[in-house]
XYZ file of C-alpha atoms in Angstrom:
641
model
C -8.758 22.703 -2.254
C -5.668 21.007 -0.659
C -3.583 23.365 1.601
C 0.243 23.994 -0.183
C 2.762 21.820 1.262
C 4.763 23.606 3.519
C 8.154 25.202 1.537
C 11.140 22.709 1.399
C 14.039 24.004 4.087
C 17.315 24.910 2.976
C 20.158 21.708 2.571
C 21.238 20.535 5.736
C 18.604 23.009 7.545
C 15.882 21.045 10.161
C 12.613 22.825 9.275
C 11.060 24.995 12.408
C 9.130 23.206 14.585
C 5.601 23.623 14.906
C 2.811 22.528 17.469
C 0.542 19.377 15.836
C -2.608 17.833 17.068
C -1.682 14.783 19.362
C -3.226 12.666 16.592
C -0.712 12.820 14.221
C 1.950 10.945 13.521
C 5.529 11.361 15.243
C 8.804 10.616 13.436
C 10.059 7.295 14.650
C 12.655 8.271 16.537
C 10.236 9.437 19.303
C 9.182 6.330 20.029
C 9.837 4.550 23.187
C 12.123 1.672 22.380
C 13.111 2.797 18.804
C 16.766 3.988 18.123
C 16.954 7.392 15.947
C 19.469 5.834 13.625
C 18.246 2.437 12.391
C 21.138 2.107 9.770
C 24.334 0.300 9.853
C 25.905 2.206 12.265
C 29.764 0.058 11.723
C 31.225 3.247 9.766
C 30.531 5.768 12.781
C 31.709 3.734 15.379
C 35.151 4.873 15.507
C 34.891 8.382 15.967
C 34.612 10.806 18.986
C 32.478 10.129 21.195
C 29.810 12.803 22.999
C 32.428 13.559 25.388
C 30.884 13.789 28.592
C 27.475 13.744 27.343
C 24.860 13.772 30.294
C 21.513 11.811 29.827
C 19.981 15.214 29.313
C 21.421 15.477 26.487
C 20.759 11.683 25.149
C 17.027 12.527 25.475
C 17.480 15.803 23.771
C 18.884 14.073 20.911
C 16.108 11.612 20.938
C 13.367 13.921 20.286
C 12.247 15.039 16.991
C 14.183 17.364 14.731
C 10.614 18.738 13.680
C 7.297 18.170 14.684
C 4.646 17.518 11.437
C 2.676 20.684 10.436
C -0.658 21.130 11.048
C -3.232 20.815 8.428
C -5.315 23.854 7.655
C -8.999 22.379 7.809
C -10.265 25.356 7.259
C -9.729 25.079 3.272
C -11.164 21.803 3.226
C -13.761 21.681 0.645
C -16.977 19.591 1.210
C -20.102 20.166 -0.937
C -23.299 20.959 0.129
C -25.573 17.196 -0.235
C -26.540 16.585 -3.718
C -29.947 17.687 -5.157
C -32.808 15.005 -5.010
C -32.718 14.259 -8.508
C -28.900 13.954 -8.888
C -25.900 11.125 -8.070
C -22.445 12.296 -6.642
C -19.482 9.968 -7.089
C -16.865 11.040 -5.583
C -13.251 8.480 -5.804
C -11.679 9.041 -2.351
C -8.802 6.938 -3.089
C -7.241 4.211 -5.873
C -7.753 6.238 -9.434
C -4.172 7.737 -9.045
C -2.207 4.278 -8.400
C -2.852 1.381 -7.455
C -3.906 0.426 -4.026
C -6.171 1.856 -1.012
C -9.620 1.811 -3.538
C -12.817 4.015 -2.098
C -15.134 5.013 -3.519
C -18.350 6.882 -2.074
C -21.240 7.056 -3.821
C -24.412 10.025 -2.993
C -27.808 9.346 -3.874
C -29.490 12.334 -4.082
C -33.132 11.005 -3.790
C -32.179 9.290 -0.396
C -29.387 11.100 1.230
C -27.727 7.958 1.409
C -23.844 7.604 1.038
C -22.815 4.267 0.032
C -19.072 3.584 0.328
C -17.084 0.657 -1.986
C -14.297 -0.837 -0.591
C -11.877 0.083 1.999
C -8.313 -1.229 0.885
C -4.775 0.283 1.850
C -1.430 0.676 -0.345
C 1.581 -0.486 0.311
C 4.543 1.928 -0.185
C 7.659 2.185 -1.507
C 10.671 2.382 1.176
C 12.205 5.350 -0.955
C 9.012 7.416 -1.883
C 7.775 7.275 2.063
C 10.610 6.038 4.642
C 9.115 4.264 7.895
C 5.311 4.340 6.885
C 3.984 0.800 6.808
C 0.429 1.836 4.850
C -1.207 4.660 2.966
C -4.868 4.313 3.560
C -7.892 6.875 1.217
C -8.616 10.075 2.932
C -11.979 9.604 4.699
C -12.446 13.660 5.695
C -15.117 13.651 3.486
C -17.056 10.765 5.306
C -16.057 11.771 8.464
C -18.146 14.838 7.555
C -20.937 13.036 6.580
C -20.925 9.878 8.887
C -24.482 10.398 9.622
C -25.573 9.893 5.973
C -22.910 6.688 5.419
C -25.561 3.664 5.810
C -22.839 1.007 4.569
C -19.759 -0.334 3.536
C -19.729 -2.738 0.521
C -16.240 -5.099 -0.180
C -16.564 -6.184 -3.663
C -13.638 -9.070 -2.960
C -10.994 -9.789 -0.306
C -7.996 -8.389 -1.712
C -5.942 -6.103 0.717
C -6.160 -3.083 -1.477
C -9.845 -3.213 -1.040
C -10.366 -4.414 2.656
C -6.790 -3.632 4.027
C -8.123 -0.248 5.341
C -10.940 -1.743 7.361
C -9.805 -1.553 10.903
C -7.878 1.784 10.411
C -10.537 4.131 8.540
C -14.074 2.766 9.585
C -13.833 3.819 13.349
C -13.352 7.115 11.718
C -17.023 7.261 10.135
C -18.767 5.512 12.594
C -17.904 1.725 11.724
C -21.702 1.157 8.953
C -22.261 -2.098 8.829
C -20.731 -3.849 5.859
C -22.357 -5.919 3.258
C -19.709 -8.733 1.579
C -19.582 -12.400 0.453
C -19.241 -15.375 2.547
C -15.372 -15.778 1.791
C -14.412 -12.011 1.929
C -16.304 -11.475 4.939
C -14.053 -14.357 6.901
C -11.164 -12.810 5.571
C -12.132 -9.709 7.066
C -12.949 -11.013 10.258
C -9.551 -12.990 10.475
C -8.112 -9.944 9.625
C -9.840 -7.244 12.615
C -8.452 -10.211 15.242
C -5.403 -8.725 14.719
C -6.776 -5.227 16.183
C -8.980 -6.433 18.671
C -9.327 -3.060 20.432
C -10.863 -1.485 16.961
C -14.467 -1.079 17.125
C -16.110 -4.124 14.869
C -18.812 -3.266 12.248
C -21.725 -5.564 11.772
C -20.932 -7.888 9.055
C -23.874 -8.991 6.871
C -23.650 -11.730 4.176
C -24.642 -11.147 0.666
C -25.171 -13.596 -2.721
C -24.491 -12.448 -6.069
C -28.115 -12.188 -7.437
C -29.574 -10.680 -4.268
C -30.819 -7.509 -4.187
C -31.333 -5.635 -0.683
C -32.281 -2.276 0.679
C -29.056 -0.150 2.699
C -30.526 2.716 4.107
C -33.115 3.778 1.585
C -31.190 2.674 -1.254
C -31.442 -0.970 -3.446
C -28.092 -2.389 -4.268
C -28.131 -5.747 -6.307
C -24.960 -7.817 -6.562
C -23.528 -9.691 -9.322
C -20.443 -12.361 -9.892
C -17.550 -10.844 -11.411
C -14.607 -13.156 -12.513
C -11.609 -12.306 -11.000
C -8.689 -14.119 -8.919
C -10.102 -14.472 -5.953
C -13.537 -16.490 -5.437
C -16.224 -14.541 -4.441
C -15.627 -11.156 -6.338
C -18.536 -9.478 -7.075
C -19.531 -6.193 -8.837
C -22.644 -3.625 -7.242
C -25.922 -1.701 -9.001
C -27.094 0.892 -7.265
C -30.658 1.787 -8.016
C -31.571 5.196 -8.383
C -34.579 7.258 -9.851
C -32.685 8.948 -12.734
C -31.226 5.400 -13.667
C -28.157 2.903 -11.653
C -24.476 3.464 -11.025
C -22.869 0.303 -11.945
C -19.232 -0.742 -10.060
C -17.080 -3.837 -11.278
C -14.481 -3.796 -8.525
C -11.761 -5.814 -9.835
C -12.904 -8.054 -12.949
C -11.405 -9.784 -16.571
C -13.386 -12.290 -18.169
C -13.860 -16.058 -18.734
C -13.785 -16.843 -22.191
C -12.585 -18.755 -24.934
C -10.307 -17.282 -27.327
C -11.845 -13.622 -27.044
C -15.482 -15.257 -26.802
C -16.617 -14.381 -23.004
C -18.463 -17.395 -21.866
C -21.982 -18.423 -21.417
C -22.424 -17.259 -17.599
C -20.149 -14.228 -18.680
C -22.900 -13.202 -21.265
C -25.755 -13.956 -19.183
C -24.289 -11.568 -16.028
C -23.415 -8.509 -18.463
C -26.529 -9.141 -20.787
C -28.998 -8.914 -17.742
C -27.303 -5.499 -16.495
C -27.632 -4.560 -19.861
C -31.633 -4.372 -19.439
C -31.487 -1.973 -16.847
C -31.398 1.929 -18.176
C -27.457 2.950 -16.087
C -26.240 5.791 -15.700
C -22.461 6.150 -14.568
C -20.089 2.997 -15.050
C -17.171 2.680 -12.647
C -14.595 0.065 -14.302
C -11.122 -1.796 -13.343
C -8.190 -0.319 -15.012
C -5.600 -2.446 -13.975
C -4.639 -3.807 -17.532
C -5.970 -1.669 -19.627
C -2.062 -0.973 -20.956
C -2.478 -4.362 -22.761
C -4.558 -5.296 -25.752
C -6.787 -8.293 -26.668
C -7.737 -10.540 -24.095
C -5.942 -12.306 -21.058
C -5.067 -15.775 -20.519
C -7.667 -17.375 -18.582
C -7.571 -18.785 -15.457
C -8.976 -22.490 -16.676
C -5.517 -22.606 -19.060
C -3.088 -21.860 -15.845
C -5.275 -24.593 -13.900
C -4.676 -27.320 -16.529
C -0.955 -26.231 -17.295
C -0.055 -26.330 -13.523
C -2.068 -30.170 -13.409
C 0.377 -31.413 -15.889
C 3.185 -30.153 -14.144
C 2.177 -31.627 -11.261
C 1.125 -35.109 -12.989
C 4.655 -35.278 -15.017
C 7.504 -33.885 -13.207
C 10.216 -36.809 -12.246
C 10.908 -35.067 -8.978
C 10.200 -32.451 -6.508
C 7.435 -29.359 -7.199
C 7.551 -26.348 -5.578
C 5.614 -23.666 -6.622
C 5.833 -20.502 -5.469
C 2.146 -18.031 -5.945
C 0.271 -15.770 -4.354
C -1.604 -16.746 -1.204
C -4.630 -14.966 -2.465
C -5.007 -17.466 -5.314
C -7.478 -19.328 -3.984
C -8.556 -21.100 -6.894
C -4.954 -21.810 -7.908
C -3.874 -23.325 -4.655
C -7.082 -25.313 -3.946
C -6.571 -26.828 -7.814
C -3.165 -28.146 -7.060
C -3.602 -29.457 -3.049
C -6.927 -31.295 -5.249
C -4.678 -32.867 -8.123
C -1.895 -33.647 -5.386
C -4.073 -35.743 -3.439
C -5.489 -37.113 -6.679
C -2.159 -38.641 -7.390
C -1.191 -39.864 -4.021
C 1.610 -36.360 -3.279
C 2.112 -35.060 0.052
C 1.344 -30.883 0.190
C 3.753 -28.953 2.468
C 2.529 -25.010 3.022
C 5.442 -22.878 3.264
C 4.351 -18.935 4.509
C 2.069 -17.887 6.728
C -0.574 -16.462 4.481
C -0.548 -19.792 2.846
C -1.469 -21.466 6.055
C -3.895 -18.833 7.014
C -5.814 -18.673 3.414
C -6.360 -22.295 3.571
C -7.921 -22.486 6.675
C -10.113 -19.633 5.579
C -10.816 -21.487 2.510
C -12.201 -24.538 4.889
C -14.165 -22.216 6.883
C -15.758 -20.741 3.733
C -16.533 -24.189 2.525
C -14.330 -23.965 -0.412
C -12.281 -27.051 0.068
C -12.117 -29.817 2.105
C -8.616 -30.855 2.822
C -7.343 -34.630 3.383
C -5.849 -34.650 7.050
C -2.909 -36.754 5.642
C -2.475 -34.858 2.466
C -0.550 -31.876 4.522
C 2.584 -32.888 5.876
C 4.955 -30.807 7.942
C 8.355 -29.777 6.428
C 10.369 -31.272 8.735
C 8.515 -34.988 7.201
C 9.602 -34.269 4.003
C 12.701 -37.063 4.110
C 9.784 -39.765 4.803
C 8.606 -39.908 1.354
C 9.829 -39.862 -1.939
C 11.004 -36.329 -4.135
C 8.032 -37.304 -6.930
C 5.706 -37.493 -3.941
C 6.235 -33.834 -2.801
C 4.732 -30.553 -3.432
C 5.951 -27.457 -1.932
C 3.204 -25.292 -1.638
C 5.002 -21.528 -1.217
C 4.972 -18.091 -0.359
C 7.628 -15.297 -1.915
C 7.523 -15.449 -6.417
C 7.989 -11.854 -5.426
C 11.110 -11.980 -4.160
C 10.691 -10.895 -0.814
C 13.321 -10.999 1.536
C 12.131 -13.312 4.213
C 9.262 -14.994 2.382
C 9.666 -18.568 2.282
C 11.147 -19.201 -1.563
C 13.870 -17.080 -0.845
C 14.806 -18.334 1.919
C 15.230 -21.820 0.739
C 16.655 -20.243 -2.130
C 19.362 -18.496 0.269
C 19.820 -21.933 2.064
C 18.533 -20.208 5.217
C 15.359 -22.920 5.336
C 16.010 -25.790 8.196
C 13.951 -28.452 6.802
C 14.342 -27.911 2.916
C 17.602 -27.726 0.591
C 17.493 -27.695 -3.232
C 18.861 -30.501 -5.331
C 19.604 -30.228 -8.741
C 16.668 -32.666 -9.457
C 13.940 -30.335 -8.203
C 11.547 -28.120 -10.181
C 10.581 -24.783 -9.086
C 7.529 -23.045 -10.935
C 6.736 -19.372 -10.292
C 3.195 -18.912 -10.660
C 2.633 -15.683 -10.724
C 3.784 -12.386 -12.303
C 6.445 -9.892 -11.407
C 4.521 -6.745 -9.708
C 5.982 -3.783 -10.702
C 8.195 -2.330 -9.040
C 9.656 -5.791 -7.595
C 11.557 -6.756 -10.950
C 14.962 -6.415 -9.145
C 13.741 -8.814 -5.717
C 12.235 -11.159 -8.672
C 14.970 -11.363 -10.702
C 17.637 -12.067 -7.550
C 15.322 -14.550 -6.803
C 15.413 -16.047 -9.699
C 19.829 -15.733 -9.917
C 19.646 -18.018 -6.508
C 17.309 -20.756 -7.639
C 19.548 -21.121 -10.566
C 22.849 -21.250 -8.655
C 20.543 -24.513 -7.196
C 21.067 -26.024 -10.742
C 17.327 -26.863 -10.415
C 14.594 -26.073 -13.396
C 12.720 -23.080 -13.306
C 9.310 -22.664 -15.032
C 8.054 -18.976 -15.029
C 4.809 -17.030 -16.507
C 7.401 -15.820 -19.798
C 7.941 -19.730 -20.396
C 5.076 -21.349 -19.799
C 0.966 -20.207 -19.055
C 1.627 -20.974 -15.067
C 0.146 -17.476 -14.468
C -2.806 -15.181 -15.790
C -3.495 -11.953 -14.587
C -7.023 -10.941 -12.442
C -7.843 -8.239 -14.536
C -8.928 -7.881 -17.891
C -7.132 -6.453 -21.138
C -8.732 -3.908 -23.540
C -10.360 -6.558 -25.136
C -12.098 -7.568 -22.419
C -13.242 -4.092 -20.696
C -14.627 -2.446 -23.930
C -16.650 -5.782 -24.546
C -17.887 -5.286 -21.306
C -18.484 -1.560 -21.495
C -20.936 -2.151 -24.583
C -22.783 -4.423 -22.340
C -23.080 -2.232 -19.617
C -23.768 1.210 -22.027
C -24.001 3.758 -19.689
C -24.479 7.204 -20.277
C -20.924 8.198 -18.957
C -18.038 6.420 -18.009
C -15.084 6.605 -15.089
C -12.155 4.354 -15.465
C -10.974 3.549 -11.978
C -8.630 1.477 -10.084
C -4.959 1.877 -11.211
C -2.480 4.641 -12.067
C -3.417 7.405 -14.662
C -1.838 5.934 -17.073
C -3.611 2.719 -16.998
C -7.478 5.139 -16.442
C -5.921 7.059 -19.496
C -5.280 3.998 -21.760
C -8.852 2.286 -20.488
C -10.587 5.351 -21.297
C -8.895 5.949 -24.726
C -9.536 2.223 -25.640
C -13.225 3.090 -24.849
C -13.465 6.125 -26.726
C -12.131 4.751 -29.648
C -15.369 1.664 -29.404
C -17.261 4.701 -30.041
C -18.267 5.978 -26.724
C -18.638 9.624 -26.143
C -15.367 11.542 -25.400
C -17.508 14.277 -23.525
C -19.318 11.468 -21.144
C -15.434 10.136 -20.187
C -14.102 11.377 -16.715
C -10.975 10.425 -15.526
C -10.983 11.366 -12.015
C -8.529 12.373 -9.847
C -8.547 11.418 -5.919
C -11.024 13.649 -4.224
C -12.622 14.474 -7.575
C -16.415 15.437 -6.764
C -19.026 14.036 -9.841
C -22.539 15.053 -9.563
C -24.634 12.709 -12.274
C -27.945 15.559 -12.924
C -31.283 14.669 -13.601
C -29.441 11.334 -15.202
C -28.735 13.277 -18.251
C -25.550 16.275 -17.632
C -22.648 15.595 -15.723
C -20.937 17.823 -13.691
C -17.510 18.036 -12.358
C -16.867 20.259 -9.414
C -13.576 22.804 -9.928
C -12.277 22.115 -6.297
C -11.775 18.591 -4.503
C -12.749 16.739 -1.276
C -10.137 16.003 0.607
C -7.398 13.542 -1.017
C -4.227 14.251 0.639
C -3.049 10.668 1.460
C -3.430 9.375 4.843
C -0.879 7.135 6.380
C -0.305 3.991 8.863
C 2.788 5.233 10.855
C 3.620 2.664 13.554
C 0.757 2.711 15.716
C -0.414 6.450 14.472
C -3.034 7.136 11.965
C -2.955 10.599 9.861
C -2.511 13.060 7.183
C 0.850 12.320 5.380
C 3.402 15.101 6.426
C 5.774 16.529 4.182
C 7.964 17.767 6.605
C 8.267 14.283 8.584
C 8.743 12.514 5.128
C 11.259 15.162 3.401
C 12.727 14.984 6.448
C 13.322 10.987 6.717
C 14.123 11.105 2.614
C 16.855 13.943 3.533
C 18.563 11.743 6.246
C 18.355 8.665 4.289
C 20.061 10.376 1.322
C 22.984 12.145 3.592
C 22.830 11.166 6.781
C 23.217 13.589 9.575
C 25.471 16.010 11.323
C 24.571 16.868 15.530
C 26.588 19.764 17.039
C 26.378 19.542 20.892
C 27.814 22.780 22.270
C 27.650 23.948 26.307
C 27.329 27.897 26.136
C 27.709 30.744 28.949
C 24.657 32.091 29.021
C 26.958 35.331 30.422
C 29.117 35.278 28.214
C 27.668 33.694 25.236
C 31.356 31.846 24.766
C 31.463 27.679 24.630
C 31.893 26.607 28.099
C 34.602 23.961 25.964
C 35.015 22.418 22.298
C 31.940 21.230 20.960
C 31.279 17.482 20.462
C 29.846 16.380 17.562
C 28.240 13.331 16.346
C 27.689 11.869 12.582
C 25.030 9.589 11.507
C 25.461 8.060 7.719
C 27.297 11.167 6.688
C 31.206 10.725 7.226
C 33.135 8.136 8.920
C 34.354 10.220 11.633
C 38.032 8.625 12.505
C 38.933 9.258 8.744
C 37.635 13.173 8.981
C 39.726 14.869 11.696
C 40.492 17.725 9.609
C 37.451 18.238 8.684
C 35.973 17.614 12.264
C 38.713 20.226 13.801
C 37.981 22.981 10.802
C 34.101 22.454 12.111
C 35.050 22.794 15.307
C 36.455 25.689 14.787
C 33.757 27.720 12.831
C 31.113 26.273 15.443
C 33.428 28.176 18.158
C 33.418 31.110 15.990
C 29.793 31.358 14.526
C 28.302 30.976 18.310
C 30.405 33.366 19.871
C 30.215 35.801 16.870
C 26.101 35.551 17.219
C 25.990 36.254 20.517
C 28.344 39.212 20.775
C 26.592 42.390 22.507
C 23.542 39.914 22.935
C 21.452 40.520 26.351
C 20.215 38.415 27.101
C 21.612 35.232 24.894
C 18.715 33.944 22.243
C 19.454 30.442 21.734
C 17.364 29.632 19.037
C 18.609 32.127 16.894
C 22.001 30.927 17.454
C 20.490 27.565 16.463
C 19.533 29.009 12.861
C 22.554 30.940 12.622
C 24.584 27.984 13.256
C 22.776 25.762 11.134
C 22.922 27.910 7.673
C 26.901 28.574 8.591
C 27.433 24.589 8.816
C 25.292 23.558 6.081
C 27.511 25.733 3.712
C 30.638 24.745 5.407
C 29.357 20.554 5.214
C 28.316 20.752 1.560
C 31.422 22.780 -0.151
C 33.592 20.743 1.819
C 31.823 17.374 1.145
C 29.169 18.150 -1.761
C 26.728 16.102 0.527
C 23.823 18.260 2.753
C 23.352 16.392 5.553
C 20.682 17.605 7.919
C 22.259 19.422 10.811
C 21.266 19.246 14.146
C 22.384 21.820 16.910
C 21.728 21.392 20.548
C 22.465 24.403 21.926
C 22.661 23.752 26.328
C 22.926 27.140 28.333
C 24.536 26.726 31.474
């Protein structure tokens, strides 16, 4: 059971502080280097300054309003080992959103603990201010490193293998077992953290079948939009535990094709037990656009537009990009690569083997002038809008080698990810102010998703026909909609889970399932600058709080004697008011900041400083929010002298 998040402080009120294991994560503003305030800081400028502030009191201000609470381990739940003639499944992280997939998987015969992919999230700057990542909770494995005999990456994506180099030192870096291309993107990946402990890498095929621990696994291809995707079968006595990782299908018009039915039809002879499934699309019905349509749509745009082509995808398309740098040399065109994932996924592509690439096909930008606009294709980063990605910023005119003409052709071949519909569409209002022609996926088939539609996953569910059935890999709506859409192809509503994070699934005897009432440990765990850790409510609420209404610092000298302010206190605002516009206000503070300290510490012997700090906080947070109807969070430093 997950400890209850600490209770939420009153407005304007910084949360007691508390100590925390050196581990965890610090608020930014107690990093060497990093200014507390890192927003436009134009509107404060022209008030009152700290008169007569010392450095002391500079480095006071610099520390942390509140340190991150401790997590009680104590009510940590972790199951005893599952019985020999049971499986445990237990989703550690990517069944409630999508994003930072784990899965570990307990054969009871063995003892072995298998784990599936180790991918991260990226987060939303409003939801979780300042952290870069949120990674799976690996408590439970950390537990139980002894008994985790491997890792196995089902495809390169980064919500799959993102988490490598942050949660694998944490359970004792297994080796882990991957294709040829996902295993050099990992590797390019860890030389980034070269002073993270490396796990052996070994090399699997789809069709291969090898022994981890005491456990078989056997690989097979999945189709998906990355090349070498692949989902796992885990032999057990009481029957396998089949995982797709991400998948859709190859087919023609809603008839999956020949190596399609030759994959799902050979897992179909084994006797399974537990299906784990992608859930990504199950909101939509029928059957997705296949990849082979986008392929010969983009090769006619490329073969018939009058003048210059860029087109703006994702870097992980593989398939995609090696398609059009294949038909560009074809027809005589020049490639430029425009983003560094670009650059870096094609070299990994020609390390993997995938492509071969003509030395005078890719041209620099800056050569672009030297040939003809039909002779150029601008291979780019950013269809999602993102600030500094490459398509925006020759849509902003901020590029130095390439400016739009009226006579070029942009294509944006991919979707919009949720979430990034307002970046997308701002992208889209400065292409057009380029005059230039815009082909999108709502236009034209210049995009098809990676994952498969209704259609698709029930087809592939009959094939499978397991006993019971987890929908995995996206938010609970989508595992809700996947496992409805299943349920109503006639499967069992009673052999349906849909898990939770942390949700512990014991398979018995291959014939009962059972779900255990508590959970492992799920909280989310976050990259934080260069810390690792549990996610803290405080530190977050506390970010969230300033980001909404700024924040209102009190400096006040007080005779420790006396317990009157040695003089007027200074004060300092941060995103709240504008200061120079607020001298009434500012002098009324003053004012009750006089009156609240010295009214605290009457008949006081000797002077308790912290309570003055609470007192003083509650009094200004009521005075700040009737006067303003903003609850900024106040910040007294108290100095006896």
């Amino acid at each position: 059971m997950n400890p209850a998040p600490a209770p939420a402080p009153a407005p304007g009120r910084a949360p007691e502080t508390q100590p925390s294991p050196a581990h965890e994560a610090r608020p930014r503003s107690d990093r060497p280097g990093r200014r507390f305030n890192r927003g436009n800081r134009s509107s404060d400028r022209g008030g009152p300054r700290p008169g007569g502030a010392s450095r002391r009191i500079q480095r006071i201000l610099r520390r942390p309003t509140a340190q991150p609470t401790r997590v009680n381990r104590a009510v940590d739940y972790f199951p005893e080992p599952v019985g020999p003639t049971s499986v445990r499944i237990i989703p550690l992280g990517g069944v409630e959103e999508v994003g930072r997939n784990m899965t570990a998987v307990e054969i009871g015969a063995t003892g072995d603990i298998l784990v599936f992919d180790a991918g991260f999230q990226f987060v939303s700057e409003a939801s979780s201010p300042g952290v870069d990542y949120i990674l799976p909770n690996t408590r439970y494995l950390e537990k139980n490193a002894a008994r985790v005999k491997g890792v196995i990456i089902t495809h390169g994506h980064l919500d799959h293998i993102g988490g490598i180099p942050f949660v694998m030192p944490r359970f004792g870096t297994p080796p882990i077992y991957t294709q040829n291309l996902t295993s050099v993107m990992i590797q390019r990946r860890q030389e980034e953290y070269p002073d993270v402990p490396k796990s052996e890498m070994i090399t699997v095929e789809v069709g291969q079948s090898v022994v981890i621990g005491s456990t078989r696994v056997k690989f097979f291809p999945v189709t998906h939009s990355i090349p070498d995707s692949m989902g796992v079968s885990i032999e057990t006595p009481q029957g396998n535990v089949v995982i797709t990782g991400d998948l859709k299908l190859d087919h023609d018009d809603g008839i999956p094709s020949e190596r399609e039915q030759k994959t799902w039809g050979a897992l179909a002879k084994d006797k399974n037990i537990f299906f784990i499934a992608d859930s990504t699309n199950a909101e939509k019905d029928g059957f997705s656009i296949p990849e082979k349509r986008v392929i010969q749509t983009l090769e006619d745009i490329i073969k018939t537009v009058p003048g210059r082509l860029i087109i703006g995808t994702f870097a992980s398309q593989f398939e995609r990009m090696i398609h059009i740098i294949e038909t560009a040399e074809k027809l005589g065109k020049k490639i430029v690569t425009e983003g560094r994932s670009i650059k870096n996924n094609l070299e990994i592509a020609e390390k993997a083997g995938l492509i071969t690439i003509d030395k005078n096909t890719l041209i620099p930008a800056q050569d672009i002038g030297n040939y003809p606009p039909d002779k150029i294709v601008i291979l780019s980063t950013g269809a999602q809008g993102e600030e500094f990605a490459a398509l925006m910023r020759i849509a902003t005119r901020q590029h130095k080698y390439i400016t739009l003409t009226e006579r070029d052709t942009i294509v944006l071949s991919s979707s919009v990810i949720p979430g990034n519909e307002i970046a997308v569409q701002k992208l889209k209002d400065n292409l057009y102010r380029h005059n230039v022609s815009l082909i999108h996926y709502r236009s034209s088939d210049v995009h098809s998703t990676g994952h498969g539609n209704t259609g698709e996953l029930v087809w592939i569910n009959k094939q499978v026909n397991a006993k019971f059935f987890m929908p995995a890999y996206g938010y609970r709506s989508m595992t809700a909609c996947h496992a409805k859409a299943v349920e109503q192809s006639g499967f069992l509503r009673e052999n349906i889970i849909i898990p939770d994070n942390g949700t512990v699934i014991d398979i018995e005897d291959g014939e009962r399932m059972n779900v255990h009432k508590q959970k492992v440990p799920s909280s989310p765990m976050i990259v934080d600058g260069f810390m690792i850790g549990d996610i803290q409510e405080v530190v977050i609420r506390d970010r969230q709080s300033l980001a909404k209404d700024g924040m209102f610092v009190i400096i006040a000298s007080v005779n420790l004697k006396t317990g009157k302010l040695r003089k007027s206190p200074d004060i300092i605002s941060r995103g709240f008011i504008y200061l120079r516009e607020s001298q009434n206000l500012l002098n009324e503070a003053r004012v009750l900041i006089k009156k609240t300290v010295e009214d605290s510490t009457r008949n006081m012997n000797p002077i308790d400083l912290d309570y003055v700090k609470n007192n003083l906080t509650d009094v200004m947070a009521g005075f700040l929010f009737a006067h303003t109807n903003k609850a900024p969070m106040v910040i007294p430093v108290l100095i006896g002298m």
